[in-house]
Each structure stands twice: as structure tokens, then as C-alpha cells.
Coordinates of C-alpha atoms in Angstrom, one line a residue:
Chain B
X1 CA -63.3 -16.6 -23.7
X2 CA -62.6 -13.2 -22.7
X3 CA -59.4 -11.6 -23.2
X4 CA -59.4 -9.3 -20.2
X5 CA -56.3 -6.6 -19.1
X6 CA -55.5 -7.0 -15.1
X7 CA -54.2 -3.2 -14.3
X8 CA -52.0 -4.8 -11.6
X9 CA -50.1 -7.4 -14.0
X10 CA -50.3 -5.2 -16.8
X11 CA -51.6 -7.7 -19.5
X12 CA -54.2 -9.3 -20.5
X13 CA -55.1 -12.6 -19.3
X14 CA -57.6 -15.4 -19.6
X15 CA -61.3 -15.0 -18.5
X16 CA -60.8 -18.2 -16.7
X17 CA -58.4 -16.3 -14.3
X18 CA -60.8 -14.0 -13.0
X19 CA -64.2 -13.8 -11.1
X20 CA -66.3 -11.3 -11.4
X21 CA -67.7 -9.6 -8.3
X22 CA -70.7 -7.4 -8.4
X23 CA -71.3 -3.9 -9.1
X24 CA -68.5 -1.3 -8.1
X25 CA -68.5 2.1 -6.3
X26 CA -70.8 1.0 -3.7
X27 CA -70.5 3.7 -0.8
X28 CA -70.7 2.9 2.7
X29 CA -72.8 5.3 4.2
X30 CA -70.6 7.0 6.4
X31 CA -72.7 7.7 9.7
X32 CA -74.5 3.8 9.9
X33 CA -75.5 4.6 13.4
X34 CA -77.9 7.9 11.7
X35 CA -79.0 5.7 8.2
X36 CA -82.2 4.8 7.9
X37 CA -83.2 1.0 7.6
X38 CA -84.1 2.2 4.0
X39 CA -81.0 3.6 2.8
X40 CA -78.9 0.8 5.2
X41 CA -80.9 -1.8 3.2
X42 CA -80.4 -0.2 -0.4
X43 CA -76.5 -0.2 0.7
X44 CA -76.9 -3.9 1.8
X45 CA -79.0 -5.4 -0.9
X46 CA -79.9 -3.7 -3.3
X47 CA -77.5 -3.6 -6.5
X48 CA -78.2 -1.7 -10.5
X49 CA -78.4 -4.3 -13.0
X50 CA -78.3 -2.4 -16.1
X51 CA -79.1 -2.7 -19.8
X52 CA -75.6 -1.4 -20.8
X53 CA -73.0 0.3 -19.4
X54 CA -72.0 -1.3 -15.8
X55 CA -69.1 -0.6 -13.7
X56 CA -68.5 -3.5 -11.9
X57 CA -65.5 -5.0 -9.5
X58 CA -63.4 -8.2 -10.9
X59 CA -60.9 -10.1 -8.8
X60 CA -57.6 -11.5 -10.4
X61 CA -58.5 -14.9 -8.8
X62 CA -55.3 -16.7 -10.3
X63 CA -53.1 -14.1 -10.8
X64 CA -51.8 -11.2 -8.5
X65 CA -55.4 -11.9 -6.1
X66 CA -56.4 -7.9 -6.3
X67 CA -59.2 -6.2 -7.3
X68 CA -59.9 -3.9 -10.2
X69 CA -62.7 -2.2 -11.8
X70 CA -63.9 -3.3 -15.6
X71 CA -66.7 -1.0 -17.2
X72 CA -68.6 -3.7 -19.1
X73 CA -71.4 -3.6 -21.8
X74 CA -74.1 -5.9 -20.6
X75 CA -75.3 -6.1 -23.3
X76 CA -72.4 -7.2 -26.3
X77 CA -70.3 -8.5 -22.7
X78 CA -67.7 -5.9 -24.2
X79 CA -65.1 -4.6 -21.8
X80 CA -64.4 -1.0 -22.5
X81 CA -62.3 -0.5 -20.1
X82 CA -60.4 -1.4 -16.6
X83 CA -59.4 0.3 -13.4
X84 CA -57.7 0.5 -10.4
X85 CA -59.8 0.8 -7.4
X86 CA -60.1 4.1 -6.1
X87 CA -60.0 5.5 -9.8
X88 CA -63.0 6.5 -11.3
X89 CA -63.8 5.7 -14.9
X90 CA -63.5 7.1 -18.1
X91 CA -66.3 5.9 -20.0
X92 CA -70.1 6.2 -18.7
X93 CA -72.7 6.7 -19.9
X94 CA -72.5 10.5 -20.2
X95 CA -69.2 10.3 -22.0
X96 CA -70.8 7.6 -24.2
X97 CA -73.5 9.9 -25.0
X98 CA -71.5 13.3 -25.8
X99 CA -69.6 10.9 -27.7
X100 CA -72.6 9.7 -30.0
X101 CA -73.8 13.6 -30.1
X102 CA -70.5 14.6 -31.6
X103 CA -70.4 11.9 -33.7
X104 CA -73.6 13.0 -35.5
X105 CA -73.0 16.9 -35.4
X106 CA -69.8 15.6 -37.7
X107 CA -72.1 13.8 -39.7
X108 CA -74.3 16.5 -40.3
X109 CA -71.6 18.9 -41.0
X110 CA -70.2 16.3 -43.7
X111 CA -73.1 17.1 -45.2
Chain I
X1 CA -35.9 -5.6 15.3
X2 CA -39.1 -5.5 16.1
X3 CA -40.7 -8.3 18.3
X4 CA -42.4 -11.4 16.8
X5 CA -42.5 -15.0 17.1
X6 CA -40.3 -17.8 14.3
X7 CA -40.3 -21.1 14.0
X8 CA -37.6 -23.2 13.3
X9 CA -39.0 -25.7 10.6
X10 CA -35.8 -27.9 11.0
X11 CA -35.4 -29.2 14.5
X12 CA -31.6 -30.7 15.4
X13 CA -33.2 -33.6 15.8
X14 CA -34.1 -36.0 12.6
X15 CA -38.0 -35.6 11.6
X16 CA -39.1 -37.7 8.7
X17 CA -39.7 -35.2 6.3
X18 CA -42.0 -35.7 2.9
X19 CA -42.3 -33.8 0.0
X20 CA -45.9 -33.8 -1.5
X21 CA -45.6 -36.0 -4.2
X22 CA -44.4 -38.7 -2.2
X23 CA -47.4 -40.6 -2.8
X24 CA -48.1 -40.4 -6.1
X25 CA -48.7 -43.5 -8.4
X26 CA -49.0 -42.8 -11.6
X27 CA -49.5 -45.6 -14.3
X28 CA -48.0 -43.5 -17.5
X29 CA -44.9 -45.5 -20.0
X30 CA -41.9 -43.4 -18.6
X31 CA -38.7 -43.4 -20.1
X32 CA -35.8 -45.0 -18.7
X33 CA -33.5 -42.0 -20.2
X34 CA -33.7 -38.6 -20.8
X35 CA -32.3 -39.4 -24.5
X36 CA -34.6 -39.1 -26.8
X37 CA -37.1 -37.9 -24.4
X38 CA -39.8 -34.7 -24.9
X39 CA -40.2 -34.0 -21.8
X40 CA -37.9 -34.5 -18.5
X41 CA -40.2 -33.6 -15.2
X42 CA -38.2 -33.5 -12.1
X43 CA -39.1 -32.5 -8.2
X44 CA -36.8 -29.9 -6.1
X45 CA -38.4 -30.8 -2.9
X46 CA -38.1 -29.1 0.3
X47 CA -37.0 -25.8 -1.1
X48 CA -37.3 -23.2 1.4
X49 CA -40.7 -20.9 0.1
X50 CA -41.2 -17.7 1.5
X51 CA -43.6 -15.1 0.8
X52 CA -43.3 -11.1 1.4
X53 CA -45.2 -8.8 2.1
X54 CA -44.4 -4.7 2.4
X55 CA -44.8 -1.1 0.5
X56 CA -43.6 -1.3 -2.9
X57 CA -43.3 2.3 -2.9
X58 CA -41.2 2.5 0.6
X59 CA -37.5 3.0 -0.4
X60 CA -36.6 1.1 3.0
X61 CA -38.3 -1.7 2.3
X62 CA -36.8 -2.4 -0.7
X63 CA -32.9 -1.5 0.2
X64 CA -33.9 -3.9 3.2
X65 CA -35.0 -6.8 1.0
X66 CA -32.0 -5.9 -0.9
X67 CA -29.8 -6.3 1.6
X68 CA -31.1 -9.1 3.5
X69 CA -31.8 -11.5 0.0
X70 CA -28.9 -9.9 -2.2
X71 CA -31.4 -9.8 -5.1
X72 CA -33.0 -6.3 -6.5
X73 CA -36.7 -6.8 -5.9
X74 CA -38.9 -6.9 -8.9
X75 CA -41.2 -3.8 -8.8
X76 CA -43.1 -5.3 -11.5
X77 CA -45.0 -8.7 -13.2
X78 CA -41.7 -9.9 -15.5
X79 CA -38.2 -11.3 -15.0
X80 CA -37.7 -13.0 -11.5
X81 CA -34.9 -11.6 -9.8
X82 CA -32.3 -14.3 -9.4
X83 CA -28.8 -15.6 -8.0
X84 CA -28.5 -19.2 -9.5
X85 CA -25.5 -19.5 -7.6
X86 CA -26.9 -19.1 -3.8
X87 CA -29.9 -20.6 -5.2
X88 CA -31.9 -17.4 -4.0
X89 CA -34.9 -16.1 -6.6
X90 CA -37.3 -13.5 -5.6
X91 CA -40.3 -13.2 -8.1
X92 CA -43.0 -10.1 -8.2
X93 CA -46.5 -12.2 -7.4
X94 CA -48.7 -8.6 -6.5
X95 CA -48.3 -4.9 -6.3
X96 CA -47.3 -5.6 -2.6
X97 CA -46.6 -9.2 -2.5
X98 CA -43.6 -11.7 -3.6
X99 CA -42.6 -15.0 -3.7
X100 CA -38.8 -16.1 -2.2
X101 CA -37.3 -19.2 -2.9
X102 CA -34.4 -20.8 -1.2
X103 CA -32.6 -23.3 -0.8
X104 CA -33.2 -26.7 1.4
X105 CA -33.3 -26.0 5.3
X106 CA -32.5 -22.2 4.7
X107 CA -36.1 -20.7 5.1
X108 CA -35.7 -19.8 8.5
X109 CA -32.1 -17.8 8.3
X110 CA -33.6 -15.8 5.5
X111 CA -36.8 -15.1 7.6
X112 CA -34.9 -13.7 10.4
X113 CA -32.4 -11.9 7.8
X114 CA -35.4 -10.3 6.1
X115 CA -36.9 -9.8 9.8
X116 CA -33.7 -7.8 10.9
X117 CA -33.6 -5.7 7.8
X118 CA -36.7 -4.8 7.6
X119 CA -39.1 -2.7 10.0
X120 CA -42.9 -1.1 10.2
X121 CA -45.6 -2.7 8.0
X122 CA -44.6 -5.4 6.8
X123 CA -45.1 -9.9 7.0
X124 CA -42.5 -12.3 6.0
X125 CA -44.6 -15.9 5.8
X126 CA -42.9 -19.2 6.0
X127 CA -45.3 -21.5 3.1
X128 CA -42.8 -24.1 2.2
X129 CA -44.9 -26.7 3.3
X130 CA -47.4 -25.6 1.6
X131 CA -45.7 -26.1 -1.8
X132 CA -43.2 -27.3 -4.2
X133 CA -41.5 -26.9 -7.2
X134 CA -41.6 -28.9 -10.5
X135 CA -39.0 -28.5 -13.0
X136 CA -40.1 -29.0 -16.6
X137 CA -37.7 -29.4 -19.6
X138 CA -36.9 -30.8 -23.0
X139 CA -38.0 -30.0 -26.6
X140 CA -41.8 -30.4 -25.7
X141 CA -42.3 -29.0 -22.3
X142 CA -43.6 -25.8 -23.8
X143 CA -46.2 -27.9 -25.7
X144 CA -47.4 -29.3 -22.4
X145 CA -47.4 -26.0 -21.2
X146 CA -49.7 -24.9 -23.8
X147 CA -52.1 -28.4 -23.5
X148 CA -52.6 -27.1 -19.9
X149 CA -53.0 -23.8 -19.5
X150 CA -54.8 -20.4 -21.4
X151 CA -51.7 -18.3 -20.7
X152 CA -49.3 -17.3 -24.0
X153 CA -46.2 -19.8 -24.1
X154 CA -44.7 -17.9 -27.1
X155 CA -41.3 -16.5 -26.5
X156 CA -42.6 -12.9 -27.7
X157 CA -45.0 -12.9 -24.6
X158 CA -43.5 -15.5 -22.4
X159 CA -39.4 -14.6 -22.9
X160 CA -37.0 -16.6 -20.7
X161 CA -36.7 -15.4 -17.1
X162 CA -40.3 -13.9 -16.9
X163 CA -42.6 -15.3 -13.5
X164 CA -46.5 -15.7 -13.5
X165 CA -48.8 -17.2 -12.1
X166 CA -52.0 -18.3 -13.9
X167 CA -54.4 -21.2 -14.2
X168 CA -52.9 -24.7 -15.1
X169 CA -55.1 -27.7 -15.5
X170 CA -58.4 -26.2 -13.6
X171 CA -55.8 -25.4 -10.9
X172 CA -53.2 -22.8 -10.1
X173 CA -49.3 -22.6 -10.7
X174 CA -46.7 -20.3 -11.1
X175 CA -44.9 -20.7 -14.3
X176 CA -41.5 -19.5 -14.4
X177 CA -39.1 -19.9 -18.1
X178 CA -35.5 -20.6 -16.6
X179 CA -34.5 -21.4 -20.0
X180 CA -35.3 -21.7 -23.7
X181 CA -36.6 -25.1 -23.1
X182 CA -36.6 -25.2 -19.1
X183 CA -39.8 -24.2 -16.9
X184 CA -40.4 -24.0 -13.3
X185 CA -43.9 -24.7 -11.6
X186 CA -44.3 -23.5 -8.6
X187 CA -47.6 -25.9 -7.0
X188 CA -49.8 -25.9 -3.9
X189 CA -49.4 -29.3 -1.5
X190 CA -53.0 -30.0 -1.9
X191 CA -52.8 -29.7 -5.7
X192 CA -49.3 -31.4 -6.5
X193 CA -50.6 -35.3 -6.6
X194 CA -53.3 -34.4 -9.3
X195 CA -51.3 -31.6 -11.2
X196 CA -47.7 -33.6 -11.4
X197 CA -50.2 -36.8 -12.7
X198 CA -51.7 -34.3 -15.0
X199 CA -48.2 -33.6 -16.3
X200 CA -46.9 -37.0 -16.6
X201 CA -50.4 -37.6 -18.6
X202 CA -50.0 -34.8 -20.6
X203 CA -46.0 -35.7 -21.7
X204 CA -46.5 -39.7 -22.4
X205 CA -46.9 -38.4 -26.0
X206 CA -43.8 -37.0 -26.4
X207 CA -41.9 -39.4 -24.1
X208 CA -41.4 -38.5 -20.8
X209 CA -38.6 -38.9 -18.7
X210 CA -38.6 -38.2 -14.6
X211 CA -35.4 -37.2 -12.8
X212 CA -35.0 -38.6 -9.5

């Protein structure tokens, strides 16, 4: 079971409590009546699924019923984080990246 | 005061009224006593449920709650804000959502209170048919607690007054610690048969006792 931190309730709860709910940050095209049947599909249908990093919705189905954002490793199933909707996160894949590069830049200059 | 349509759920005319556990038959050893007992279950039926709806953030939303309930409103998931002696408890259940509870037959006076204190966005919703509460004591209770659901039943995370609500038995409940060794569930209509035999299963271990 996952241990997982609602950002409305302020703790963390049961796995059992939530369900998740699909990739996050979707944008709506804003003129529908001008978007190609392309791009209108792509909006519709067509979702990332990701060896890694995903930023996905998750609804507190038991608890306070809102939604959040989790940034979740698809590949351990680690959560490294959750948001508010409307926030944006604070790890991705760039930050994860310049992270690792500063990590060995230490390493070399331990040496 | 706005415009908007109540409903008087108690006519001056006697209805037969139930609560939802009036036809539950459970086959578990009760006690004839609470001496001795682990666990003492008992029903407050008919209490009046209401739920609120309204802007946190907007300072005249919560003076009018304030003023129309005589309780603080919780900003926050913690203590339920209560006055034992009107029988009024107001408990945080979203960023924008709460649960009122009130006494028998007094649902619709506090509807129209909160109605004439309050104004702009906001949705007062009468559910006390849709639910009733459990009261839960005795030296095992929180052992029960913890057979039934994931949720963290030790004092340090669960300390006396604090609300939730949180998965119990495959179903839902709000959980609410009145006392050291005293619980309130909160459960849905459709849920109360199977979750209040759950409970009685779940206590015949450590002696069960049911106030009537």
C-alpha cells in the first residue's frame, strides 16, 4: 500500500482512499470551433504514457473528494511529489536531470 | 435573504419515521450489560445532518456561519468545532465543504438560520436522511477501529476531538474521537445495515454491548 499526502487534508492517507485519474495538465484548446480534428482528437484521446516521470491527476475518493496532482515514477511507482491543481510542479524531468548533472560535477570535483 | 425553496422534513402531522438500521438482524452473542463489555455500539438516530457549502476564504461567510450555528468554523482537516450542550458540531469535510450536525427535528431551523445569515455563493443541503450516526465506546473500540479501517487510530495522529472521514470496511465513514475511548461514525443509509453488522462482527471478541 501506498502511503500518499492529500494537499487538501494535509496528511498522508491510505492508497485505498484514492483513485487515480489519468495524466494532468491536459489543455483545452481554447478556440474548439478553429482546432483541427487532429489536434481536437490528440486533446480527446490521446494521453503520454511514460517510462518515468508522469504528472498525473488523483482524486481523494474517500476523503475531502478533490483533486490533486501527484508526480509519480512509473517505473519504482514512487511518488515524488503532490499538488494542488492549478500549481505546476517542482520535479520534471528537467529538474531531475540538472539535478543528476550537478550531482556528478560534485563527484568529479571530489576527485 | 435571498430567494430559494426549504422543505420542512417534519410535518405537524405524525409520519412514521425509521432510522436506517431499523432492519437490521444480526445473529452476533451480545451482552446484556455494558459491564464488562469491550465495546458498547449505540445509534443517535434522526439527528438533523446538514452539509455546507461556501468560500473558505470569504470573511462573511464565516462570521455568517458563526453567527447562525454559534460554533467557529474549522478552516482546516482537525478538531470538529463543537457545543455539546446545544448538541450543535460543525466538522471541516473539504476546503469548501462541512458537515453540521444537530439535534433531532432541528435541521430545518438551522437551514433557514444559516439561509438568513448567509448570502452570494453558497448551498446549505439537508442529507439527514441520507445518514446516521453510530456511537462507538469502551476499552476496545479503538481496536475495532483499527480491524476496519487503514487510517492511524494512535492518539499521536488520531488525538481526541479530531474529524475524518476515510475508508471503513470497503466502505466510507466519518470517524470522529469524542473521547479517550469514545468514537463517532458518521454512515451513509445505504451502507448502515452492512457496516453496523460489520461492527457488531468485528466487537463479539471483545464483548459487545448495544445501547438502545
Amino acid at each position: 500500500m501506498l502511503h500518499i499526502y492529500c494537499p487538501h487534508c494535509e496528511e498522508y492517507r491510505e492508497e485505498e482512499e484514492f483513485r487515480p485519474k489519468g495524466e494532468a495538465h491536459i489543455a483545452r484548446p481554447i478556440d474548439p470551433v478553429n482546432t483541427s480534428d487532429e489536434d481536437w482528437g490528440d486533446y480527446l484521446f490521446f494521453r503520454k504514457n511514460p517510462r518515468g516521470l508522469h504528472h498525473e491527476q488523483w482524486f481523494h475518493a474517500a476523503g475531502c473528494r478533490k483533486f490533486f496532482n501527484a508526480t509519480r515514477d512509473t517505473v519504482t511507482y514512487e511518488i515524488l511529489e503532490t499538488y494542488k491543481p492549478g500549481q505546476q510542479p517542482a520535479v520534471t524531468a528537467e529538474s531531475r536531470k540538472a539535478q543528476a548533472s550537478a550531482q556528478a560535477s560534485n563527484q568529479g570535483a571530489a576527485k | 435573504m435571498s430567494e430559494f425553496a426549504t422543505f420542512n422534513a417534519h410535518p405537524a402531522a405524525p409520519v412514521r419515521a425509521e432510522s436506517p438500521l431499523a432492519a437490521s438482524r444480526v445473529g452476533v452473542a451480545v451482552q446484556s450489560s455494558a459491564q464488562g463489555a469491550g465495546v458498547c455500539i449505540g445509534e443517535r438516530a434522526l439527528l438533523g445532518h446538514l452539509i455546507l457549502r461556501g468560500k473558505a476564504a470569504d470573511e462573511g461567510f464565516r462570521a455568517g456561519v458563526e453567527a447562525a450555528l454559534g460554533v467557529p468554523l474549522p478552516l482546516k482537516l482537525g478538531p470538529v468545532a463543537r457545543d455539546d450542550a446545544r448538541g450543535v458540531s460543525v466538522q471541516w469535510m473539504s476546503p469548501d465543504e462541512w458537515l453540521v450536525v444537530v439535534p433531532e427535528a432541528q435541521d430545518h431551523e438551522t437551514e433557514l438560520r444559516l439561509r438568513a445569515a448567509l448570502s452570494g455563493h453558497y448551498a446549505v443541503i439537508n442529507v439527514s436522511g441520507a445518514q446516521t450516526l453510530l456511537e462507538l465506546s469502551g476499552p476496545a473500540a479503538r481496536q475495532v477501529l483499527m480491524k476496519s479501517a487503514g487510517y492511524d487510530f494512535h492518539p499521536s495522529a488520531f488525538p481526541v476531538g479530531k474529524g475524518i472521514s476515510t475508508t471503513l470496511a470497503k466502505s466510507t465513514a466519518v470517524i470522529r474521537r469524542t473521547g479517550e475511548a469514545q468514537w463517532e461514525l458518521i454512515i451513509r443509509r445505504s451502507f448502515a445495515d452492512y457496516l453496523y453488522s460489520w461492527l457488531l462482527d468485528a466487537s463479539e471478541e471483545f464483548g459487545v454491548f448495544v445501547a438502545r
